[in-house]
PDB file of C-alpha atoms in Angstrom:
ATOM      1  CA  SER A   1       0.041   0.012   0.044  1.00 46.00           C
ATOM      2  CA  LYS A   2       1.206   3.608  -0.595  1.00 50.00           C
ATOM      3  CA  HIS A   3      -0.113   4.652   2.503  1.00 48.00           C
ATOM      4  CA  ARG A   4       1.638   3.946   6.018  1.00 48.00           C
ATOM      5  CA  ARG A   5       0.937   5.686   9.467  1.00 46.00           C
ATOM      6  CA  ASN A   6       3.675   7.637  11.335  1.00 48.00           C
ATOM      7  CA  GLY A   7       3.969   8.209  15.012  1.00 48.00           C
ATOM      8  CA  ASN A   8       1.487  10.943  14.796  1.00 50.00           C
ATOM      9  CA  LYS A   9      -1.104   8.600  13.107  1.00 51.00           C
ATOM     10  CA  ARG A  10      -1.080  10.762  10.187  1.00 55.00           C
ATOM     11  CA  LYS A  11      -1.148   9.240   6.687  1.00 56.00           C
ATOM     12  CA  VAL A  12       1.975   9.675   4.688  1.00 58.00           C
ATOM     13  CA  VAL A  13       1.767   9.067   0.947  1.00 63.00           C
ATOM     14  CA  VAL A  14       4.750   7.534  -0.365  1.00 72.00           C
ATOM     15  CA  LYS A  15       5.751   8.501  -3.628  1.00 92.00           C
ATOM     16  CA  MET A  16       6.413   5.977  -6.268  1.00 97.00           C
ATOM     17  CA  ARG A  17       8.429   6.447  -9.461  1.00 98.00           C
ATOM     18  CA  TYR A  18       7.114   4.596 -12.649  1.00 98.00           C
ATOM     19  CA  ILE A  19       8.715   3.911 -15.974  1.00 98.00           C
ATOM     20  CA  ILE A  20       7.006   2.843 -19.150  1.00 98.00           C
ATOM     21  CA  SER A  21       8.172   2.703 -22.513  1.00 98.00           C
ATOM     22  CA  ASP A  22       6.806   2.374 -26.184  1.00 98.00           C
ATOM     23  CA  ILE A  23       3.265   2.824 -25.801  1.00 98.00           C
ATOM     24  CA  HIS A  24       2.941   3.219 -29.459  1.00 98.00           C
ATOM     25  CA  GLY A  25      -0.556   4.236 -29.179  1.00 97.00           C
ATOM     26  CA  CYS A  26      -1.921   1.433 -26.967  1.00 97.00           C
ATOM     27  CA  LYS A  27      -4.193   3.851 -25.221  1.00 97.00           C
ATOM     28  CA  LYS A  28      -6.380   1.177 -23.557  1.00 96.00           C
ATOM     29  CA  GLU A  29      -3.360  -0.912 -22.354  1.00 97.00           C
ATOM     30  CA  TYR A  30      -1.926   2.335 -21.088  1.00 98.00           C
ATOM     31  CA  LEU A  31      -4.933   3.391 -18.958  1.00 98.00           C
ATOM     32  CA  LYS A  32      -5.360  -0.029 -17.699  1.00 97.00           C
ATOM     33  CA  LEU A  33      -1.563  -0.119 -16.864  1.00 98.00           C
ATOM     34  CA  LEU A  34      -1.968   3.134 -14.983  1.00 98.00           C
ATOM     35  CA  ASP A  35      -5.036   1.819 -13.026  1.00 98.00           C
ATOM     36  CA  LYS A  36      -3.248  -1.497 -12.160  1.00 97.00           C
ATOM     37  CA  ILE A  37      -0.568   0.433 -10.711  1.00 97.00           C
ATOM     38  CA  ASN A  38      -2.888   2.621  -8.616  1.00 96.00           C
ATOM     39  CA  PHE A  39      -1.086   5.519 -10.216  1.00 97.00           C
ATOM     40  CA  SER A  40      -1.955   8.717  -8.178  1.00 96.00           C
ATOM     41  CA  ASP A  41      -1.045  12.258  -8.217  1.00 95.00           C
ATOM     42  CA  ALA A  42       1.526  11.638  -5.684  1.00 95.00           C
ATOM     43  CA  ASP A  43       3.320   9.333  -7.979  1.00 97.00           C
ATOM     44  CA  HIS A  44       5.524  10.053 -11.190  1.00 98.00           C
ATOM     45  CA  LEU A  45       5.616   8.496 -14.373  1.00 98.00           C
ATOM     46  CA  TYR A  46       8.625   8.665 -16.700  1.00 98.00           C
ATOM     47  CA  VAL A  47       7.560   7.675 -20.404  1.00 98.00           C
ATOM     48  CA  LEU A  48      10.778   6.547 -22.454  1.00 98.00           C
ATOM     49  CA  GLY A  49       9.618   7.682 -25.920  1.00 97.00           C
ATOM     50  CA  ASP A  50       7.678   6.086 -28.757  1.00 98.00           C
ATOM     51  CA  VAL A  51       4.345   7.185 -27.611  1.00 98.00           C
ATOM     52  CA  LEU A  52       3.578   7.654 -31.126  1.00 98.00           C
ATOM     53  CA  ASP A  53       2.670   5.601 -34.341  1.00 98.00           C
ATOM     54  CA  ARG A  54       1.675   2.196 -34.993  1.00 96.00           C
ATOM     55  CA  GLY A  55      -1.261   1.720 -32.382  1.00 96.00           C
ATOM     56  CA  PHE A  56      -4.765   2.913 -32.707  1.00 95.00           C
ATOM     57  CA  ASP A  57      -4.837   6.178 -30.580  1.00 97.00           C
ATOM     58  CA  PRO A  58      -1.317   7.695 -30.198  1.00 98.00           C
ATOM     59  CA  ILE A  59      -2.394  11.358 -30.094  1.00 98.00           C
ATOM     60  CA  GLY A  60      -4.785  10.154 -27.474  1.00 98.00           C
ATOM     61  CA  VAL A  61      -2.093   8.698 -25.383  1.00 98.00           C
ATOM     62  CA  LEU A  62      -0.091  12.103 -25.857  1.00 98.00           C
ATOM     63  CA  LYS A  63      -2.823  14.275 -24.577  1.00 98.00           C
ATOM     64  CA  ASP A  64      -3.575  12.185 -21.791  1.00 98.00           C
ATOM     65  CA  MET A  65       0.202  12.594 -20.735  1.00 98.00           C
ATOM     66  CA  MET A  66       0.013  16.290 -21.396  1.00 98.00           C
ATOM     67  CA  ASN A  67      -3.143  16.538 -19.056  1.00 98.00           C
ATOM     68  CA  ARG A  68      -0.904  15.185 -16.252  1.00 97.00           C
ATOM     69  CA  LYS A  69       1.241  17.446 -13.967  1.00 96.00           C
ATOM     70  CA  ASN A  70       3.361  13.988 -12.967  1.00 97.00           C
ATOM     71  CA  VAL A  71       4.554  12.836 -16.288  1.00 98.00           C
ATOM     72  CA  THR A  72       7.987  13.275 -17.608  1.00 98.00           C
ATOM     73  CA  PHE A  73       8.438  12.507 -21.406  1.00 98.00           C
ATOM     74  CA  ILE A  74      11.599  11.542 -22.763  1.00 98.00           C
ATOM     75  CA  MET A  75      12.056  11.602 -26.418  1.00 98.00           C
ATOM     76  CA  GLY A  76      11.895   8.523 -28.725  1.00 98.00           C
ATOM     77  CA  ASN A  77      12.610   8.239 -32.247  1.00 97.00           C
ATOM     78  CA  HIS A  78       9.015   7.957 -33.462  1.00 98.00           C
ATOM     79  CA  ASP A  79       8.018  11.073 -31.401  1.00 98.00           C
ATOM     80  CA  TYR A  80      11.121  12.850 -32.916  1.00 98.00           C
ATOM     81  CA  LEU A  81      10.531  12.256 -36.323  1.00 97.00           C
ATOM     82  CA  PHE A  82       6.789  13.614 -35.968  1.00 98.00           C
ATOM     83  CA  TYR A  83       8.253  16.620 -34.260  1.00 98.00           C
ATOM     84  CA  HIS A  84      10.941  17.135 -37.064  1.00 97.00           C
ATOM     85  CA  PHE A  85       8.022  16.912 -39.749  1.00 97.00           C
ATOM     86  CA  LEU A  86       5.892  19.623 -37.711  1.00 97.00           C
ATOM     87  CA  LYS A  87       9.100  21.495 -37.545  1.00 97.00           C
ATOM     88  CA  THR A  88       9.991  21.483 -41.089  1.00 95.00           C
ATOM     89  CA  ILE A  89       6.688  21.169 -43.230  1.00 96.00           C
ATOM     90  CA  GLY A  90       4.644  23.031 -40.630  1.00 96.00           C
ATOM     91  CA  LEU A  91       1.660  22.157 -38.236  1.00 96.00           C
ATOM     92  CA  GLU A  92      -0.537  21.493 -40.916  1.00 95.00           C
ATOM     93  CA  LEU A  93       2.073  19.153 -42.344  1.00 95.00           C
ATOM     94  CA  LEU A  94       1.183  20.648 -45.878  1.00 93.00           C
ATOM     95  CA  ASP A  95       4.248  22.819 -46.973  1.00 94.00           C
ATOM     96  CA  PHE A  96       6.537  20.513 -48.289  1.00 95.00           C
ATOM     97  CA  LYS A  97       9.583  22.171 -49.723  1.00 94.00           C
ATOM     98  CA  SER A  98      11.176  19.163 -51.918  1.00 95.00           C
ATOM     99  CA  GLU A  99      10.299  15.819 -53.385  1.00 97.00           C
ATOM    100  CA  ASP A 100      12.882  14.329 -50.650  1.00 96.00           C
ATOM    101  CA  GLU A 101      10.641  15.943 -47.930  1.00 95.00           C
ATOM    102  CA  LYS A 102       7.710  14.330 -49.397  1.00 96.00           C
ATOM    103  CA  TRP A 103       9.515  11.018 -49.704  1.00 97.00           C
ATOM    104  CA  ASP A 104      10.500  11.066 -46.315  1.00 96.00           C
ATOM    105  CA  PHE A 105       6.757  11.978 -45.265  1.00 96.00           C
ATOM    106  CA  ARG A 106       5.567   8.851 -47.164  1.00 97.00           C
ATOM    107  CA  THR A 107       7.993   6.736 -45.552  1.00 96.00           C
ATOM    108  CA  TRP A 108       7.051   7.668 -42.133  1.00 96.00           C
ATOM    109  CA  ILE A 109       3.441   7.202 -42.967  1.00 96.00           C
ATOM    110  CA  LYS A 110       3.954   3.525 -44.198  1.00 95.00           C
ATOM    111  CA  ASP A 111       6.174   2.850 -40.985  1.00 94.00           C
ATOM    112  CA  GLY A 112       3.308   3.389 -38.605  1.00 96.00           C
ATOM    113  CA  GLY A 113       2.761   7.108 -38.704  1.00 97.00           C
ATOM    114  CA  LEU A 114      -0.761   6.738 -40.683  1.00 97.00           C
ATOM    115  CA  SER A 115      -2.348   6.492 -36.919  1.00 97.00           C
ATOM    116  CA  THR A 116      -0.644   9.480 -35.547  1.00 98.00           C
ATOM    117  CA  LEU A 117      -1.631  11.499 -38.588  1.00 97.00           C
ATOM    118  CA  ASP A 118      -5.073  10.702 -38.310  1.00 97.00           C
ATOM    119  CA  GLY A 119      -5.362  11.617 -34.596  1.00 97.00           C
ATOM    120  CA  TYR A 120      -3.486  14.710 -35.405  1.00 98.00           C
ATOM    121  CA  ILE A 121      -4.799  16.186 -38.724  1.00 96.00           C
ATOM    122  CA  ASP A 122      -8.411  17.350 -37.519  1.00 95.00           C
ATOM    123  CA  LEU A 123      -7.295  18.764 -34.399  1.00 98.00           C
ATOM    124  CA  PRO A 124      -7.865  22.760 -33.782  1.00 97.00           C
ATOM    125  CA  GLU A 125      -4.675  25.032 -34.693  1.00 97.00           C
ATOM    126  CA  LYS A 126      -4.419  25.645 -30.869  1.00 98.00           C
ATOM    127  CA  GLU A 127      -4.040  21.847 -30.009  1.00 98.00           C
ATOM    128  CA  LYS A 128      -1.430  21.283 -32.755  1.00 98.00           C
ATOM    129  CA  LYS A 129       0.562  24.014 -31.362  1.00 98.00           C
ATOM    130  CA  GLU A 130       0.146  22.552 -27.829  1.00 98.00           C
ATOM    131  CA  ILE A 131       1.162  19.417 -28.989  1.00 98.00           C
ATOM    132  CA  TYR A 132       4.386  20.653 -30.995  1.00 98.00           C
ATOM    133  CA  ASP A 133       5.411  22.627 -27.788  1.00 98.00           C
ATOM    134  CA  TYR A 134       4.978  19.623 -25.472  1.00 98.00           C
ATOM    135  CA  ILE A 135       7.100  17.156 -27.725  1.00 98.00           C
ATOM    136  CA  GLU A 136       9.765  19.989 -28.474  1.00 98.00           C
ATOM    137  CA  LYS A 137      10.215  19.980 -24.428  1.00 98.00           C
ATOM    138  CA  ALA A 138      10.872  16.365 -24.153  1.00 98.00           C
ATOM    139  CA  LYS A 139      13.936  15.075 -22.481  1.00 98.00           C
ATOM    140  CA  SER A 140      16.731  13.487 -24.148  1.00 98.00           C
ATOM    141  CA  TYR A 141      17.602  11.650 -20.755  1.00 98.00           C
ATOM    142  CA  VAL A 142      16.733  11.503 -17.195  1.00 98.00           C
ATOM    143  CA  THR A 143      18.646  10.392 -14.026  1.00 98.00           C
ATOM    144  CA  LEU A 144      17.128   9.053 -11.203  1.00 98.00           C
ATOM    145  CA  GLU A 145      18.601   7.868  -7.844  1.00 97.00           C
ATOM    146  CA  PHE A 146      17.046   5.686  -5.020  1.00 97.00           C
ATOM    147  CA  GLU A 147      19.054   4.005  -2.143  1.00 96.00           C
ATOM    148  CA  GLY A 148      22.503   4.401  -3.630  1.00 97.00           C
ATOM    149  CA  LYS A 149      21.407   3.282  -6.838  1.00 98.00           C
ATOM    150  CA  LYS A 150      21.512   5.450 -10.101  1.00 98.00           C
ATOM    151  CA  TYR A 151      19.074   4.752 -13.062  1.00 98.00           C
ATOM    152  CA  ILE A 152      19.826   6.396 -16.464  1.00 98.00           C
ATOM    153  CA  LEU A 153      16.877   6.685 -18.443  1.00 98.00           C
ATOM    154  CA  VAL A 154      17.038   6.843 -22.185  1.00 98.00           C
ATOM    155  CA  HIS A 155      14.970   5.771 -24.985  1.00 98.00           C
ATOM    156  CA  ALA A 156      17.398   3.269 -26.924  1.00 98.00           C
ATOM    157  CA  GLY A 157      20.639   3.324 -25.837  1.00 98.00           C
ATOM    158  CA  ILE A 158      23.897   5.444 -25.680  1.00 98.00           C
ATOM    159  CA  ALA A 159      25.688   5.707 -29.237  1.00 98.00           C
ATOM    160  CA  ASP A 160      29.423   5.849 -28.969  1.00 96.00           C
ATOM    161  CA  PHE A 161      29.445   5.009 -25.585  1.00 97.00           C
ATOM    162  CA  GLU A 162      32.352   5.941 -23.349  1.00 97.00           C
ATOM    163  CA  GLU A 163      32.046   5.753 -19.155  1.00 96.00           C
ATOM    164  CA  SER A 164      34.023   8.754 -19.008  1.00 95.00           C
ATOM    165  CA  LYS A 165      31.916  10.904 -20.928  1.00 96.00           C
ATOM    166  CA  GLU A 166      29.301  13.240 -19.336  1.00 97.00           C
ATOM    167  CA  LEU A 167      25.650  12.449 -20.357  1.00 98.00           C
ATOM    168  CA  ASP A 168      25.443  16.268 -21.394  1.00 97.00           C
ATOM    169  CA  GLU A 169      28.098  15.533 -24.025  1.00 98.00           C
ATOM    170  CA  TYR A 170      25.878  13.195 -25.954  1.00 98.00           C
ATOM    171  CA  THR A 171      23.342  14.564 -28.579  1.00 98.00           C
ATOM    172  CA  LEU A 172      19.599  13.706 -28.544  1.00 98.00           C
ATOM    173  CA  LEU A 173      20.128  11.421 -31.462  1.00 98.00           C
ATOM    174  CA  ASP A 174      22.633   9.545 -29.639  1.00 98.00           C
ATOM    175  CA  PHE A 175      20.046   8.381 -27.223  1.00 98.00           C
ATOM    176  CA  ILE A 176      16.774   7.528 -29.879  1.00 98.00           C
ATOM    177  CA  TYR A 177      18.379   5.547 -32.497  1.00 97.00           C
ATOM    178  CA  LYS A 178      21.379   3.324 -31.335  1.00 97.00           C
ATOM    179  CA  ARG A 179      20.062   0.098 -29.654  1.00 97.00           C
ATOM    180  CA  ALA A 180      21.687  -0.793 -26.444  1.00 97.00           C
ATOM    181  CA  ASP A 181      24.003  -3.823 -26.352  1.00 97.00           C
ATOM    182  CA  TYR A 182      22.460  -5.983 -23.630  1.00 97.00           C
ATOM    183  CA  SER A 183      25.384  -8.279 -23.639  1.00 96.00           C
ATOM    184  CA  LYS A 184      27.782  -5.902 -22.066  1.00 96.00           C
ATOM    185  CA  ARG A 185      27.548  -3.964 -19.112  1.00 97.00           C
ATOM    186  CA  TYR A 186      28.080   0.087 -19.819  1.00 97.00           C
ATOM    187  CA  TYR A 187      28.808   1.288 -16.142  1.00 97.00           C
ATOM    188  CA  SER A 188      31.513  -0.471 -13.891  1.00 96.00           C
ATOM    189  CA  ASP A 189      29.658   0.729 -11.150  1.00 96.00           C
ATOM    190  CA  GLU A 190      27.149  -2.254 -10.290  1.00 96.00           C
ATOM    191  CA  LYS A 191      24.669   0.117  -8.740  1.00 98.00           C
ATOM    192  CA  THR A 192      24.259   2.212 -11.818  1.00 98.00           C
ATOM    193  CA  PHE A 193      21.597   1.025 -14.338  1.00 98.00           C
ATOM    194  CA  LEU A 194      20.909   1.718 -17.927  1.00 98.00           C
ATOM    195  CA  VAL A 195      16.817   1.826 -18.279  1.00 98.00           C
ATOM    196  CA  THR A 196      15.819   1.650 -22.007  1.00 98.00           C
ATOM    197  CA  GLY A 197      12.901   0.932 -24.298  1.00 98.00           C
ATOM    198  CA  HIS A 198      13.243   0.801 -28.316  1.00 97.00           C
ATOM    199  CA  THR A 199      14.188  -3.132 -28.505  1.00 97.00           C
ATOM    200  CA  PRO A 200      11.240  -5.179 -27.816  1.00 97.00           C
ATOM    201  CA  THR A 201      12.632  -7.542 -25.290  1.00 96.00           C
ATOM    202  CA  MET A 202      11.197 -10.570 -27.136  1.00 94.00           C
ATOM    203  CA  PHE A 203      14.380  -9.763 -29.429  1.00 94.00           C
ATOM    204  CA  ILE A 204      16.733 -10.050 -26.398  1.00 93.00           C
ATOM    205  CA  PHE A 205      15.584 -13.219 -24.701  1.00 93.00           C
ATOM    206  CA  THR A 206      16.314 -16.390 -26.636  1.00 89.00           C
ATOM    207  CA  ASN A 207      12.759 -17.699 -25.722  1.00 89.00           C
ATOM    208  CA  ARG A 208      11.076 -14.500 -27.050  1.00 89.00           C
ATOM    209  CA  ASP A 209       9.627 -13.683 -23.664  1.00 89.00           C
ATOM    210  CA  ALA A 210       7.542 -10.375 -23.453  1.00 93.00           C
ATOM    211  CA  LYS A 211       8.913  -9.338 -20.109  1.00 95.00           C
ATOM    212  CA  VAL A 212      11.259  -6.844 -18.829  1.00 97.00           C
ATOM    213  CA  PHE A 213      14.953  -7.691 -19.178  1.00 97.00           C
ATOM    214  CA  MET A 214      17.239  -6.979 -16.272  1.00 97.00           C
ATOM    215  CA  LYS A 215      20.870  -8.066 -16.560  1.00 97.00           C
ATOM    216  CA  ASN A 216      24.554  -6.481 -16.898  1.00 97.00           C
ATOM    217  CA  GLY A 217      23.163  -3.220 -15.626  1.00 98.00           C
ATOM    218  CA  HIS A 218      20.345  -3.407 -17.971  1.00 98.00           C
ATOM    219  CA  ILE A 219      16.711  -2.857 -17.324  1.00 98.00           C
ATOM    220  CA  ALA A 220      14.847  -2.887 -20.636  1.00 98.00           C
ATOM    221  CA  ILE A 221      11.385  -2.548 -20.445  1.00 98.00           C
ATOM    222  CA  ASP A 222       9.759  -2.403 -24.172  1.00 98.00           C
ATOM    223  CA  CYS A 223       7.870  -5.590 -23.977  1.00 97.00           C
ATOM    224  CA  GLY A 224       6.528  -5.309 -27.617  1.00 96.00           C
ATOM    225  CA  CYS A 225       2.959  -4.206 -26.629  1.00 96.00           C
ATOM    226  CA  VAL A 226       1.954  -3.051 -29.978  1.00 95.00           C
ATOM    227  CA  TYR A 227       2.930  -6.214 -31.477  1.00 94.00           C
ATOM    228  CA  GLY A 228       0.787  -8.371 -29.189  1.00 93.00           C
ATOM    229  CA  GLY A 229       3.572  -8.568 -26.514  1.00 95.00           C
ATOM    230  CA  LYS A 230       2.766  -6.475 -23.203  1.00 97.00           C
ATOM    231  CA  LEU A 231       3.129  -3.145 -21.765  1.00 98.00           C
ATOM    232  CA  ALA A 232       5.343  -2.941 -18.448  1.00 98.00           C
ATOM    233  CA  ALA A 233       5.684  -0.508 -15.835  1.00 98.00           C
ATOM    234  CA  TYR A 234       8.870  -0.514 -13.684  1.00 98.00           C
ATOM    235  CA  CYS A 235       8.769   0.874 -10.404  1.00 98.00           C
ATOM    236  CA  ILE A 236      11.956   2.477  -8.970  1.00 98.00           C
ATOM    237  CA  GLU A 237      11.092   2.122  -5.228  1.00 97.00           C
ATOM    238  CA  THR A 238      10.244  -1.393  -5.240  1.00 96.00           C
ATOM    239  CA  GLY A 239      12.043  -2.672  -8.218  1.00 96.00           C
ATOM    240  CA  GLU A 240       9.028  -4.648  -9.237  1.00 97.00           C
ATOM    241  CA  VAL A 241       7.054  -4.528 -12.447  1.00 98.00           C
ATOM    242  CA  GLU A 242       3.521  -4.875 -13.586  1.00 97.00           C
ATOM    243  CA  TYR A 243       2.149  -5.865 -16.983  1.00 97.00           C
ATOM    244  CA  VAL A 244      -0.816  -5.507 -18.977  1.00 97.00           C
ATOM    245  CA  GLY A 245      -1.609  -8.014 -21.702  1.00 90.00           C
ATOM    246  CA  GLY A 246      -0.533  -6.624 -25.365  1.00 76.00           C
ATOM    247  CA  ALA A 247      -2.665  -5.124 -28.099  1.00 67.00           C
ATOM    248  CA  THR A 248      -4.346  -7.195 -30.992  1.00 58.00           C
ATOM    249  CA  LYS A 249      -2.023  -7.726 -33.776  1.00 48.00           C
ATOM    250  CA  GLU A 250      -3.966  -6.090 -36.009  1.00 43.00           C
ATOM    251  CA  TYR A 251      -1.532  -3.031 -36.450  1.00 34.00           C
TER     252      TYR A 251
END
């Protein structure tokens, strides 16, 4: 329970921090998972990117996150690509400057972007601007600490990783495309963990299990919900994981 009594018999709310990744428009599963972990205003949610594309209602998930004060959004490659198009061809997604831009846009649509476009295109201009501003403010990484342990939260991995290099020395693109190498430990300190999404864990486990991977200083939490796997929430304070069943494979 999140409530405990102290010496004065007052209720103390224990703040829990949860991490979810690669929601990919699975709004039903996302809301079900928040309900399952009893997510409250006292808690905090870190979303490791790829909120958008592929699933039924990506913009619905994003708007839910925007309406909560206790959510930190970390950029994923799918979110970044959508942001890139809003920035280069305008909020109405119509102002193509070249054939190359049109080609890139069509490629995105074919790679899961259609559901994002469907949810976005008829929104009022004010909401489109709010969505752009929200994605623009997404973080490239977050570090959390608990009981002497350090957790580094990024979407995909850390490209050209060097342990001596400060996280601020990397660019956003270093965190959102390059898959982590789950066979090796990145940080020699065994109390430092790299927490990632991006790579569905079914591709890490030899038995193709859709569960969180915890080994070699890694915590990989993309359990492939949109592909019929699961959506996972990892809790920093307890080290426990809650799951909800994946979406149907109709994507």
